[in-house]
Short mmCIF file of the N, C-alpha and C atoms (twelve columns), coordinates in Angstrom:
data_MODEL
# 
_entry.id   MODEL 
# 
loop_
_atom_site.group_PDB 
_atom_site.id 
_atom_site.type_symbol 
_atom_site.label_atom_id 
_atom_site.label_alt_id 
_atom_site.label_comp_id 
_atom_site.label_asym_id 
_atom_site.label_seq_id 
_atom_site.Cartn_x 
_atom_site.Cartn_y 
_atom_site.Cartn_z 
_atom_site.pdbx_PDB_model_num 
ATOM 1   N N  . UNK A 1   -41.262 49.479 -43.279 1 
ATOM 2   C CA . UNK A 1   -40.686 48.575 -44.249 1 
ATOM 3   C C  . UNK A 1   -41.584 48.475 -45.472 1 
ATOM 4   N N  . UNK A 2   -41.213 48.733 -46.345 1 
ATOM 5   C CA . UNK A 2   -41.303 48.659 -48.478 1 
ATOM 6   C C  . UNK A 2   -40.786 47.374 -48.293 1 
ATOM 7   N N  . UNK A 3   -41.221 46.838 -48.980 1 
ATOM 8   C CA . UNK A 3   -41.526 45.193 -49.830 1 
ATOM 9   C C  . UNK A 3   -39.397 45.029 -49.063 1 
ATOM 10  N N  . UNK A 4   -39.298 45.211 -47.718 1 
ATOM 11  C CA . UNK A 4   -38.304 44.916 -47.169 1 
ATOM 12  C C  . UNK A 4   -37.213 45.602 -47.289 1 
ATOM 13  N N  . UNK A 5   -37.696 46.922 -47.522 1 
ATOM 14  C CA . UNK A 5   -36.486 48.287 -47.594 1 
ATOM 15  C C  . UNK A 5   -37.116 49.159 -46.667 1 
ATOM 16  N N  . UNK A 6   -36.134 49.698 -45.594 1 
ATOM 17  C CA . UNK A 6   -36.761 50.641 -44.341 1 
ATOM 18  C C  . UNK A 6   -36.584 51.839 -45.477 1 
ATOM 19  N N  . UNK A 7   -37.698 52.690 -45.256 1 
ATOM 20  C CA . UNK A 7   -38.401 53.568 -45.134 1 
ATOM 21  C C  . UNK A 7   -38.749 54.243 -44.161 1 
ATOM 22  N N  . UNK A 8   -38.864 55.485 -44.430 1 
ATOM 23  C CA . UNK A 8   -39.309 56.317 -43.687 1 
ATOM 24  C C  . UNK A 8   -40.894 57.032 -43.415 1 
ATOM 25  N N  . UNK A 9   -41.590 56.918 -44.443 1 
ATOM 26  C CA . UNK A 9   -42.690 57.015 -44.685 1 
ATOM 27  C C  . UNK A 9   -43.378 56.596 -45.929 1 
ATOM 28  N N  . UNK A 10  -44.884 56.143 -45.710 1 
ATOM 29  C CA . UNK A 10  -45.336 55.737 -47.164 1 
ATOM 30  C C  . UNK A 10  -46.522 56.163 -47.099 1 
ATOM 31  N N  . UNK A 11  -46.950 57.142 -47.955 1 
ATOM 32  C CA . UNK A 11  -48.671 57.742 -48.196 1 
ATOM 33  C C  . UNK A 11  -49.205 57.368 -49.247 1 
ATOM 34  N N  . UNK A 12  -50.663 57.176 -49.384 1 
ATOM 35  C CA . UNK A 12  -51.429 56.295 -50.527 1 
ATOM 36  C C  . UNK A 12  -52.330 57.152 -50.707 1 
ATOM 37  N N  . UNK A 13  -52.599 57.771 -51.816 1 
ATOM 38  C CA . UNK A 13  -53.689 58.806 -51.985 1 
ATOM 39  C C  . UNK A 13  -54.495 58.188 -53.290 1 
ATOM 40  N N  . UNK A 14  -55.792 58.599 -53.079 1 
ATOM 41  C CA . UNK A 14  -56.564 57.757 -54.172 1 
ATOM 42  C C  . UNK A 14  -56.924 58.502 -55.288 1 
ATOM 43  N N  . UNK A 15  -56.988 59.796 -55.405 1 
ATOM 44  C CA . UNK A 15  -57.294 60.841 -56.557 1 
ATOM 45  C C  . UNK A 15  -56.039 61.591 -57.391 1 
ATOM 46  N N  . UNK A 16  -55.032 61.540 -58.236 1 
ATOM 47  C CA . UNK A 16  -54.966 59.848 -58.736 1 
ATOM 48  C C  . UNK A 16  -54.244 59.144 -57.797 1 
ATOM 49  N N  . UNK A 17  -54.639 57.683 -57.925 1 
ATOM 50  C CA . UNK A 17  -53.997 56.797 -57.131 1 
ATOM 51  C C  . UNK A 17  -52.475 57.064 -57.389 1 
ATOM 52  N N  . UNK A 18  -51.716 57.425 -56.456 1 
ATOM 53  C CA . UNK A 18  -50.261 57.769 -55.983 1 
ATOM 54  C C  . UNK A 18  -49.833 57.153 -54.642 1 
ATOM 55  N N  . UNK A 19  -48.923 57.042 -54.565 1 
ATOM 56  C CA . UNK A 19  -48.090 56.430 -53.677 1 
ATOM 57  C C  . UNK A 19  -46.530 57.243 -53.503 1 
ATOM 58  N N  . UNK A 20  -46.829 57.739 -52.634 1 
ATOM 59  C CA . UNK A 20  -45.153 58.794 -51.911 1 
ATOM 60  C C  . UNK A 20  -44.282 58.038 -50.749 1 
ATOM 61  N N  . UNK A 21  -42.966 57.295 -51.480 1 
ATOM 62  C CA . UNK A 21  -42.765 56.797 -50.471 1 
ATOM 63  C C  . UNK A 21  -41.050 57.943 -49.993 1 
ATOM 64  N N  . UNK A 22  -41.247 58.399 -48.686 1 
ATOM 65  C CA . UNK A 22  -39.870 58.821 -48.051 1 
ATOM 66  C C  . UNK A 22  -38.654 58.000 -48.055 1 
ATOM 67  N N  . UNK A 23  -37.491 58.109 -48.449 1 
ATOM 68  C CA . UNK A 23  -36.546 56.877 -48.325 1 
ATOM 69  C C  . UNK A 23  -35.223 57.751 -47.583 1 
ATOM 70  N N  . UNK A 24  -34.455 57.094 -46.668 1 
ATOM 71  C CA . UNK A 24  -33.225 57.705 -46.289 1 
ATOM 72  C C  . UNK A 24  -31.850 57.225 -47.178 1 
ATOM 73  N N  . UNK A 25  -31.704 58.500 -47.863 1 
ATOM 74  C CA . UNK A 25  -30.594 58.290 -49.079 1 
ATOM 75  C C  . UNK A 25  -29.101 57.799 -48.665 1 
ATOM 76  N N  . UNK A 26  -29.232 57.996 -47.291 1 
ATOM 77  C CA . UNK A 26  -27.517 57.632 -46.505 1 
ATOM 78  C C  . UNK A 26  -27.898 55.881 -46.517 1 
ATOM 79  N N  . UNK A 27  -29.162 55.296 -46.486 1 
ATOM 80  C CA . UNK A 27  -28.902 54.068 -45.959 1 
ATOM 81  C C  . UNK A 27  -29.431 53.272 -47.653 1 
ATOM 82  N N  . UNK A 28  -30.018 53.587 -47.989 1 
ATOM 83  C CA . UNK A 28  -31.377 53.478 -49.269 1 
ATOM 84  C C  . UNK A 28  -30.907 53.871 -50.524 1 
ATOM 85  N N  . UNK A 29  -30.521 53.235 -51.842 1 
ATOM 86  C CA . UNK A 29  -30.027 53.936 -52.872 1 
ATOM 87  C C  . UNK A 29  -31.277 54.262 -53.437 1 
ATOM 88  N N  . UNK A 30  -31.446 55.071 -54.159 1 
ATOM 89  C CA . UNK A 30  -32.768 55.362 -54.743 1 
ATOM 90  C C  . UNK A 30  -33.963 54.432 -55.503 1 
ATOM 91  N N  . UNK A 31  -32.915 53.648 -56.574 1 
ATOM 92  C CA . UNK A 31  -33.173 52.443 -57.535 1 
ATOM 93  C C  . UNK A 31  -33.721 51.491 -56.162 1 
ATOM 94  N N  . UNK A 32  -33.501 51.401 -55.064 1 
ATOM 95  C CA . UNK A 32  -33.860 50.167 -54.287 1 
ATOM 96  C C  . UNK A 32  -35.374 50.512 -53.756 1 
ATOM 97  N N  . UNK A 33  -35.156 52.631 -53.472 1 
ATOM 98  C CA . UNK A 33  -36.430 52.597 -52.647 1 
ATOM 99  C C  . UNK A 33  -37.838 52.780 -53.856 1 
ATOM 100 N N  . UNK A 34  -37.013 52.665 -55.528 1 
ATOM 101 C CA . UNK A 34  -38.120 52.800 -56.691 1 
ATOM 102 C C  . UNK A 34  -38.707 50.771 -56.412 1 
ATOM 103 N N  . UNK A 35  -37.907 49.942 -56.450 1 
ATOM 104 C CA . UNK A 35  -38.603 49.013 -56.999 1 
ATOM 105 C C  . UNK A 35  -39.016 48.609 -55.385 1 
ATOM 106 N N  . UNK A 36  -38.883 48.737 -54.670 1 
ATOM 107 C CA . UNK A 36  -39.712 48.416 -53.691 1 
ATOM 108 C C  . UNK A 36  -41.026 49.265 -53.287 1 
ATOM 109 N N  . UNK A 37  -40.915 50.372 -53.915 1 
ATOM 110 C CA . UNK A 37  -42.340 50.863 -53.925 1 
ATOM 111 C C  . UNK A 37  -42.812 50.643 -54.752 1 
ATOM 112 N N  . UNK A 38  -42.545 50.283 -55.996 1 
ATOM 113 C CA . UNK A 38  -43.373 49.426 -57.264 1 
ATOM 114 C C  . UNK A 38  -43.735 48.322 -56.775 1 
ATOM 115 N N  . UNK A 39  -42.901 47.718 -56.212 1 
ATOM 116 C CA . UNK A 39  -43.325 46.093 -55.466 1 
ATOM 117 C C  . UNK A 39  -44.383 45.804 -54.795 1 
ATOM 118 N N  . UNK A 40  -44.426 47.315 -53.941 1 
ATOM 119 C CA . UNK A 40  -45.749 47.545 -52.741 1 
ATOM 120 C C  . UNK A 40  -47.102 47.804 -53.423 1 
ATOM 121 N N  . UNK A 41  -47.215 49.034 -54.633 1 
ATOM 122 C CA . UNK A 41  -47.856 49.149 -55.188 1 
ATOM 123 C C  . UNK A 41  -48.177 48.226 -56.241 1 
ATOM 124 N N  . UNK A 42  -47.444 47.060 -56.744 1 
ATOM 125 C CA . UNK A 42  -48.336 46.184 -57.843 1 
ATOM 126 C C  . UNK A 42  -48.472 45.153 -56.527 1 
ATOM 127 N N  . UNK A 43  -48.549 44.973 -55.168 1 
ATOM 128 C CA . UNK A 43  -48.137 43.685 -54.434 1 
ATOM 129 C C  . UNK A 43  -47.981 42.473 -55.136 1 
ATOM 130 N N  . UNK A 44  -46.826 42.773 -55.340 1 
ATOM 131 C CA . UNK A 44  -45.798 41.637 -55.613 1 
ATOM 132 C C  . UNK A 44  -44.729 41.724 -55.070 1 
ATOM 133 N N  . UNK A 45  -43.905 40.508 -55.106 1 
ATOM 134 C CA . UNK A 45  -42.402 40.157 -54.861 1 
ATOM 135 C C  . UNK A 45  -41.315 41.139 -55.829 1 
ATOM 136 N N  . UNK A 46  -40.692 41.998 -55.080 1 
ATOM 137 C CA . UNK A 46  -39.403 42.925 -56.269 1 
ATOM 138 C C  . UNK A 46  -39.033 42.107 -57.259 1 
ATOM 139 N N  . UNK A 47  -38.279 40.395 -56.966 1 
ATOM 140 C CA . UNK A 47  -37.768 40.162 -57.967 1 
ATOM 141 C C  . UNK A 47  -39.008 39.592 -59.146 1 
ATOM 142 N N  . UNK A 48  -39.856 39.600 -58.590 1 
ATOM 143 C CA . UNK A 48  -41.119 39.409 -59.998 1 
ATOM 144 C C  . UNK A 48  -41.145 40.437 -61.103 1 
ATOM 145 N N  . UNK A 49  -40.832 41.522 -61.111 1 
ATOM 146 C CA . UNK A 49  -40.880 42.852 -61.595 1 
ATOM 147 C C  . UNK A 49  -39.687 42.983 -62.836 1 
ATOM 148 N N  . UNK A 50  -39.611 43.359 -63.659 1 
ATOM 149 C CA . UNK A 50  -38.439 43.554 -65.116 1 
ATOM 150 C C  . UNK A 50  -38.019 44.397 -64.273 1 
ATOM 151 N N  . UNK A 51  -36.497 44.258 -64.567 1 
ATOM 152 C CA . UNK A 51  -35.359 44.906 -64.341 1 
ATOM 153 C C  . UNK A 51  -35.741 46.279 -64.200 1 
ATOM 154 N N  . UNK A 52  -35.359 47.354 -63.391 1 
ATOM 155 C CA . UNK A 52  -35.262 48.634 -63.606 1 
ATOM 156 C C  . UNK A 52  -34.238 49.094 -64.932 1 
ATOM 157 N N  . UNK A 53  -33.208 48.420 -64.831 1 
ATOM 158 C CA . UNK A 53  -31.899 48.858 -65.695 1 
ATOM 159 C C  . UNK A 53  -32.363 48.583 -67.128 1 
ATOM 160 N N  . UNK A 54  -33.884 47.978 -67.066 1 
ATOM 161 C CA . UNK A 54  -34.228 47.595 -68.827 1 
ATOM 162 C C  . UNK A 54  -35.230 49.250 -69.017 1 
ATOM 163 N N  . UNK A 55  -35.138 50.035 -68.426 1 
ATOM 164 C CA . UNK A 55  -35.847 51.395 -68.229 1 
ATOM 165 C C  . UNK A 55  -35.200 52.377 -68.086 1 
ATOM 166 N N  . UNK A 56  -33.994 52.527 -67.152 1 
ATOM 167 C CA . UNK A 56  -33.311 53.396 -66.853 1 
ATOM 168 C C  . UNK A 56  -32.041 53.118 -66.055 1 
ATOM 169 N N  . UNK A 57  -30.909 53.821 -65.876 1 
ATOM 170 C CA . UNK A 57  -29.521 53.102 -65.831 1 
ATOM 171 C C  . UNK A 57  -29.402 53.365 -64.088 1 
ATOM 172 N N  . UNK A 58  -29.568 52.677 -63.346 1 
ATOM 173 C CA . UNK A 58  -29.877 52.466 -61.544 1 
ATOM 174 C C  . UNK A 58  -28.887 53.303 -61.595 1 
ATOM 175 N N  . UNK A 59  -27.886 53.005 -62.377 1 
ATOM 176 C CA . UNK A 59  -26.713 53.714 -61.200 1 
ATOM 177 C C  . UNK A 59  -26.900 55.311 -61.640 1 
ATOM 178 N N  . UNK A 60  -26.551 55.695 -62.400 1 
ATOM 179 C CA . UNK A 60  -27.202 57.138 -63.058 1 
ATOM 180 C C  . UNK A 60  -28.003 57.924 -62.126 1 
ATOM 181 N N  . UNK A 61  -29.466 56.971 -62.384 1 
ATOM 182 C CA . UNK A 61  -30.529 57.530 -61.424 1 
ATOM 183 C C  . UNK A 61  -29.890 57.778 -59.601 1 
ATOM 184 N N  . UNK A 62  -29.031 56.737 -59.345 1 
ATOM 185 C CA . UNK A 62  -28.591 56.545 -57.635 1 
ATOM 186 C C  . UNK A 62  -27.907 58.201 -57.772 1 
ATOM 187 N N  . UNK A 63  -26.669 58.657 -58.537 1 
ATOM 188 C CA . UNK A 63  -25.890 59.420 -58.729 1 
ATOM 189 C C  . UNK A 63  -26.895 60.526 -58.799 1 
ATOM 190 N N  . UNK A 64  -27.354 60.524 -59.906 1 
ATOM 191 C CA . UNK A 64  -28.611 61.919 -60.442 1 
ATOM 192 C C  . UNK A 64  -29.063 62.733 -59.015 1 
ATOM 193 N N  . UNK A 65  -29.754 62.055 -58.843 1 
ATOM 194 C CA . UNK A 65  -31.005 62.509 -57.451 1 
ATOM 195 C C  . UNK A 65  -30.087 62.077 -55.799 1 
ATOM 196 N N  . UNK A 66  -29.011 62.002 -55.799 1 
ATOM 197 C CA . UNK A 66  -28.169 61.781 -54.254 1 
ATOM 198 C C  . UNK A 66  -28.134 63.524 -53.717 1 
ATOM 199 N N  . UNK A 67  -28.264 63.254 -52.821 1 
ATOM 200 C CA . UNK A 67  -28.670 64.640 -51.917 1 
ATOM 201 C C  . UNK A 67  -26.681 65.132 -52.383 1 
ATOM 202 N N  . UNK A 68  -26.723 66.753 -52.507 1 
ATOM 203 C CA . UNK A 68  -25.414 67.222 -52.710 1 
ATOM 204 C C  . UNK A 68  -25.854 68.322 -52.151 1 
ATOM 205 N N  . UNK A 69  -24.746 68.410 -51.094 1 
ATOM 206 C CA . UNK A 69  -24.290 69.388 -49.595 1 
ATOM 207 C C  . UNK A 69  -23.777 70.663 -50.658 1 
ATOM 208 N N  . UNK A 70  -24.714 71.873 -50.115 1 
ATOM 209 C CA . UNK A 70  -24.392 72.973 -50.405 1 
ATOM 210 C C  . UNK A 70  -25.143 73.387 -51.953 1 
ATOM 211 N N  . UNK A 71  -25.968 72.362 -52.540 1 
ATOM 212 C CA . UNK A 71  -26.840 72.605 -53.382 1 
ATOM 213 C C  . UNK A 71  -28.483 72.758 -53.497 1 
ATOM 214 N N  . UNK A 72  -28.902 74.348 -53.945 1 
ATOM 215 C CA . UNK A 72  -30.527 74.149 -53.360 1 
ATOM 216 C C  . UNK A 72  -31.004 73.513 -54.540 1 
ATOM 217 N N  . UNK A 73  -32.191 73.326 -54.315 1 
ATOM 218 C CA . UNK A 73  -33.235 72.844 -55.600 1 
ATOM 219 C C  . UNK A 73  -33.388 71.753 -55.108 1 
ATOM 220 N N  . UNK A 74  -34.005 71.259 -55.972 1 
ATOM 221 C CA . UNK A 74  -34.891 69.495 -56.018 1 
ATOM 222 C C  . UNK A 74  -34.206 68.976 -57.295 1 
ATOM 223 N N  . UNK A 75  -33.469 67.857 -57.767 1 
ATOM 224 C CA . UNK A 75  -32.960 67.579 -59.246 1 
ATOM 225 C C  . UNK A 75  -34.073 66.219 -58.737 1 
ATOM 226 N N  . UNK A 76  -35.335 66.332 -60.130 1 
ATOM 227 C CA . UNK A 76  -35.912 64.679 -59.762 1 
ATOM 228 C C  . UNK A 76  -35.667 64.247 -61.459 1 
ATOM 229 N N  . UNK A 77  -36.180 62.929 -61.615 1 
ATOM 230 C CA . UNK A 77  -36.208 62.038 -62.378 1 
ATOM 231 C C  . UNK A 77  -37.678 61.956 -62.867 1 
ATOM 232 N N  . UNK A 78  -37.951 61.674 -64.290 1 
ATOM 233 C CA . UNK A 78  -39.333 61.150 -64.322 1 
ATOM 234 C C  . UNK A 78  -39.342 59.996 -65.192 1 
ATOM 235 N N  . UNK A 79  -39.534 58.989 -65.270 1 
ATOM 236 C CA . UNK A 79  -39.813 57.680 -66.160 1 
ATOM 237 C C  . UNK A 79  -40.980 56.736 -66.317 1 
ATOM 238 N N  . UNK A 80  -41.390 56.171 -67.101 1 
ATOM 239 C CA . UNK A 80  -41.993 54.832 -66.844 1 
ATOM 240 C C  . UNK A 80  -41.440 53.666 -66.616 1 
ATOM 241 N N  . UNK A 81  -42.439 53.075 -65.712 1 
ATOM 242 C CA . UNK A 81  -41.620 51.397 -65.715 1 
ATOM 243 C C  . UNK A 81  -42.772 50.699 -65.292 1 
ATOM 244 N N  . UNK A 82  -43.195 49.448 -65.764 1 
ATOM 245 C CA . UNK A 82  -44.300 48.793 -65.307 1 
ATOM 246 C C  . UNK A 82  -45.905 49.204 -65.379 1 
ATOM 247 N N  . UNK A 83  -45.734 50.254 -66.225 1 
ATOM 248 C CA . UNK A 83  -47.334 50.898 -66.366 1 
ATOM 249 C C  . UNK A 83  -47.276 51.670 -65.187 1 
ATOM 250 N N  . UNK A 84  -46.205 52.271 -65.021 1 
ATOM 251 C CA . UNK A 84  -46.443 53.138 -63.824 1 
ATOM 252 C C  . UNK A 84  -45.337 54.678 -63.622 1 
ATOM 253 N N  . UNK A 85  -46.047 55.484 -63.692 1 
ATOM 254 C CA . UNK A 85  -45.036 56.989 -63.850 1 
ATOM 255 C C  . UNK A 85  -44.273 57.220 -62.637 1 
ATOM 256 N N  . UNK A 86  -43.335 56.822 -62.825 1 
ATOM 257 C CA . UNK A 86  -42.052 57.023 -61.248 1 
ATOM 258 C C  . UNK A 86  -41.445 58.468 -60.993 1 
ATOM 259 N N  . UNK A 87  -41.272 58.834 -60.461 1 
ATOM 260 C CA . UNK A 87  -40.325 60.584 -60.491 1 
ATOM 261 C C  . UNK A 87  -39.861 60.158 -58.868 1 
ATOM 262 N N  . UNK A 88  -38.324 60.397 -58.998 1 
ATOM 263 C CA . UNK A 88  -37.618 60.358 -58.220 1 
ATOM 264 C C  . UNK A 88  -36.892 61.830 -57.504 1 
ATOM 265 N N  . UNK A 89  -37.191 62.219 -56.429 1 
ATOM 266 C CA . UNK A 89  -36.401 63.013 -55.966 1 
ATOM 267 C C  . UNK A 89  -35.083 63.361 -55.241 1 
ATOM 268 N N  . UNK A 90  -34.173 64.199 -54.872 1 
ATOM 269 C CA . UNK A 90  -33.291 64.258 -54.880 1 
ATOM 270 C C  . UNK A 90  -33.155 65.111 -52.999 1 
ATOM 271 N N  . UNK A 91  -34.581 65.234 -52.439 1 
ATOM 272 C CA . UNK A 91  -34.888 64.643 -51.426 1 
ATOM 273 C C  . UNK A 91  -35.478 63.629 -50.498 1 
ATOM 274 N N  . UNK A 92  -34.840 62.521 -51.610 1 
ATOM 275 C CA . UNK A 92  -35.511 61.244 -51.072 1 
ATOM 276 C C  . UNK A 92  -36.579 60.631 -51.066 1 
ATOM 277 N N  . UNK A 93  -37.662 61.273 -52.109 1 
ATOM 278 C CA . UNK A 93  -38.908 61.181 -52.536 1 
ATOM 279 C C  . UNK A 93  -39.126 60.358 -53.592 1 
ATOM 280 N N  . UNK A 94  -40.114 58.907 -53.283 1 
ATOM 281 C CA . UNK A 94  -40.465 58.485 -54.536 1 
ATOM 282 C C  . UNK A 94  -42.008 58.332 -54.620 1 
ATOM 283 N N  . UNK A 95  -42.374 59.231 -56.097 1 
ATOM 284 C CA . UNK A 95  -43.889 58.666 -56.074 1 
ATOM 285 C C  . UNK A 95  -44.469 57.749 -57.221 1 
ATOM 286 N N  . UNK A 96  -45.308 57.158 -56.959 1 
ATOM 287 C CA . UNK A 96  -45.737 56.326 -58.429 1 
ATOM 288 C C  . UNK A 96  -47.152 56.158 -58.560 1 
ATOM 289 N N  . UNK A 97  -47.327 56.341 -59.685 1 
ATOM 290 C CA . UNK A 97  -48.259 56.864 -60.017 1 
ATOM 291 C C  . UNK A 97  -48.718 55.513 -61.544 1 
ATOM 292 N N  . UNK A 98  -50.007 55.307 -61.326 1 
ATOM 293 C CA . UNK A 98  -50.134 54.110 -62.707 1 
ATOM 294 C C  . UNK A 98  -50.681 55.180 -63.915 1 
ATOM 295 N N  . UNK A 99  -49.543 55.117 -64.829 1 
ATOM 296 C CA . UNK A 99  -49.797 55.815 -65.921 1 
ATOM 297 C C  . UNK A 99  -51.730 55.901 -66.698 1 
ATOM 298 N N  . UNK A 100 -51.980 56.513 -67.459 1 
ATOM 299 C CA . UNK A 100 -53.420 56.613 -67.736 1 
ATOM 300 C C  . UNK A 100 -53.777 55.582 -68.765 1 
ATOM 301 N N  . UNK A 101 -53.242 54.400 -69.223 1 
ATOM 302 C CA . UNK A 101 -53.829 53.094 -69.600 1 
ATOM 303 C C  . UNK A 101 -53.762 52.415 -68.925 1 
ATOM 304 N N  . UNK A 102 -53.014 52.563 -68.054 1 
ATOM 305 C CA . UNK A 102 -52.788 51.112 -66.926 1 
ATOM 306 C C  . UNK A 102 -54.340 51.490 -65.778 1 
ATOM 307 N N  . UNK A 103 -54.172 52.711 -65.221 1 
ATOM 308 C CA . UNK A 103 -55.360 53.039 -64.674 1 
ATOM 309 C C  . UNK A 103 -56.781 52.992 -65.615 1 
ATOM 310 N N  . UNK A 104 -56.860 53.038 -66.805 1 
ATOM 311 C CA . UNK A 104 -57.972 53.074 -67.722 1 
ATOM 312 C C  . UNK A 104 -58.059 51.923 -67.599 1 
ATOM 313 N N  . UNK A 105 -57.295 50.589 -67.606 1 
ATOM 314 C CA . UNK A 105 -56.957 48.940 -67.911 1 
ATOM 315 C C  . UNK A 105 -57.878 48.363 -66.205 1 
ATOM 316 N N  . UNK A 106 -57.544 49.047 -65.573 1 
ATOM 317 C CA . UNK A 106 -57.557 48.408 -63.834 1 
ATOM 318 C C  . UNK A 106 -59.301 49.197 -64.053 1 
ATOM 319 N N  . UNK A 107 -59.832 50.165 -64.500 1 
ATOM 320 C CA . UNK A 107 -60.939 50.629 -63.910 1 
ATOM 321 C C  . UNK A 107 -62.101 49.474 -64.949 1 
ATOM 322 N N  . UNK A 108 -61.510 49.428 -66.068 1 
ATOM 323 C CA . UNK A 108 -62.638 48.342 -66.952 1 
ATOM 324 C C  . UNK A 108 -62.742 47.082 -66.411 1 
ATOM 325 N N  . UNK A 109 -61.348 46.731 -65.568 1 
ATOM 326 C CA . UNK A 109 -61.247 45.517 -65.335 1 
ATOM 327 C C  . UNK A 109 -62.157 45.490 -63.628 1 
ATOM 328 N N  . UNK A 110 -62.372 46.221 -63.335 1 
ATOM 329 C CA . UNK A 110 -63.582 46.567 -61.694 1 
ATOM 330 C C  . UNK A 110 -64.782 46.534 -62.683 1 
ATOM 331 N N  . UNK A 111 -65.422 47.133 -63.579 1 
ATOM 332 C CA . UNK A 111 -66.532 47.002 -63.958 1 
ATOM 333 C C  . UNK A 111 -66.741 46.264 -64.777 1 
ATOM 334 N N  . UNK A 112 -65.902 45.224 -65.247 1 
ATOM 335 C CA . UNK A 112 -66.309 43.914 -65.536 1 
ATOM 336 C C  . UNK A 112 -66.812 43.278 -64.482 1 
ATOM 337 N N  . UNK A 113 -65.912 42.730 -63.420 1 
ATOM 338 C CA . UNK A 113 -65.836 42.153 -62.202 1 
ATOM 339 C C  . UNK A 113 -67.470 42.297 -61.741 1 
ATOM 340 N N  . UNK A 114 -67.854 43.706 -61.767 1 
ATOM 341 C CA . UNK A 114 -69.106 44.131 -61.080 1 
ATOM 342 C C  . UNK A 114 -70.443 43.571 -61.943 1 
ATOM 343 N N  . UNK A 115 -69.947 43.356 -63.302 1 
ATOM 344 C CA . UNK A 115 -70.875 43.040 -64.163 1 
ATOM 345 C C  . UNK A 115 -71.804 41.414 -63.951 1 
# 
């Protein structure tokens, strides 16, 4: 469970800090398994978070990246939202990633702290 969306898997890698979360597209629209892994990754509450739809059009993105029977490839998505680089896949893949001011913003703000 994502900030209360089943999931299937969630990996946290620290070089750059990324976050891959697996989502099942039959149960999971995509837009649900993006802001709940934003949710996880800023820990916060989803509805604390600006709208996805003030970034990119949910339903679009749900349609875009939905798994389609008898088609190869990967169709993903890439956007910002929240200081954070999202790319959505079209096997059920979401990763996020904190864009390079938001990560530049979070590393000054540790070596203040330390100061």
């Amino acid at each position: 469970m994502v900030a209360g969306v089943g999931v299937e898997a969630v990996e946290y890698y620290q070089e750059p800090v990324t976050v891959r979360t697996q989502f099942d597209q039959a149960k999971t629209p995509a837009s649900v398994a993006v802001i709940a892994t934003l949710a996880d990754v800023m820990d916060v509450d989803p509805v604390e978070l600006d709208t996805l739809h003030a970034t990119v059009d949910s339903e679009a993105l749900d349609t875009l990246v939905c798994v389609r029977n008898g088609t190869g490839g990967d169709v993903h998505v890439t956007f910002s939202h929240e200081g954070h680089e999202i790319t959505v896949h079209s096997y059920g893949v979401v990763t996020v990633t904190p864009t390079p001011e938001l990560a530049a913003e979070e590393c000054e703000r540790k070596w203040e702290d330390d100061v």
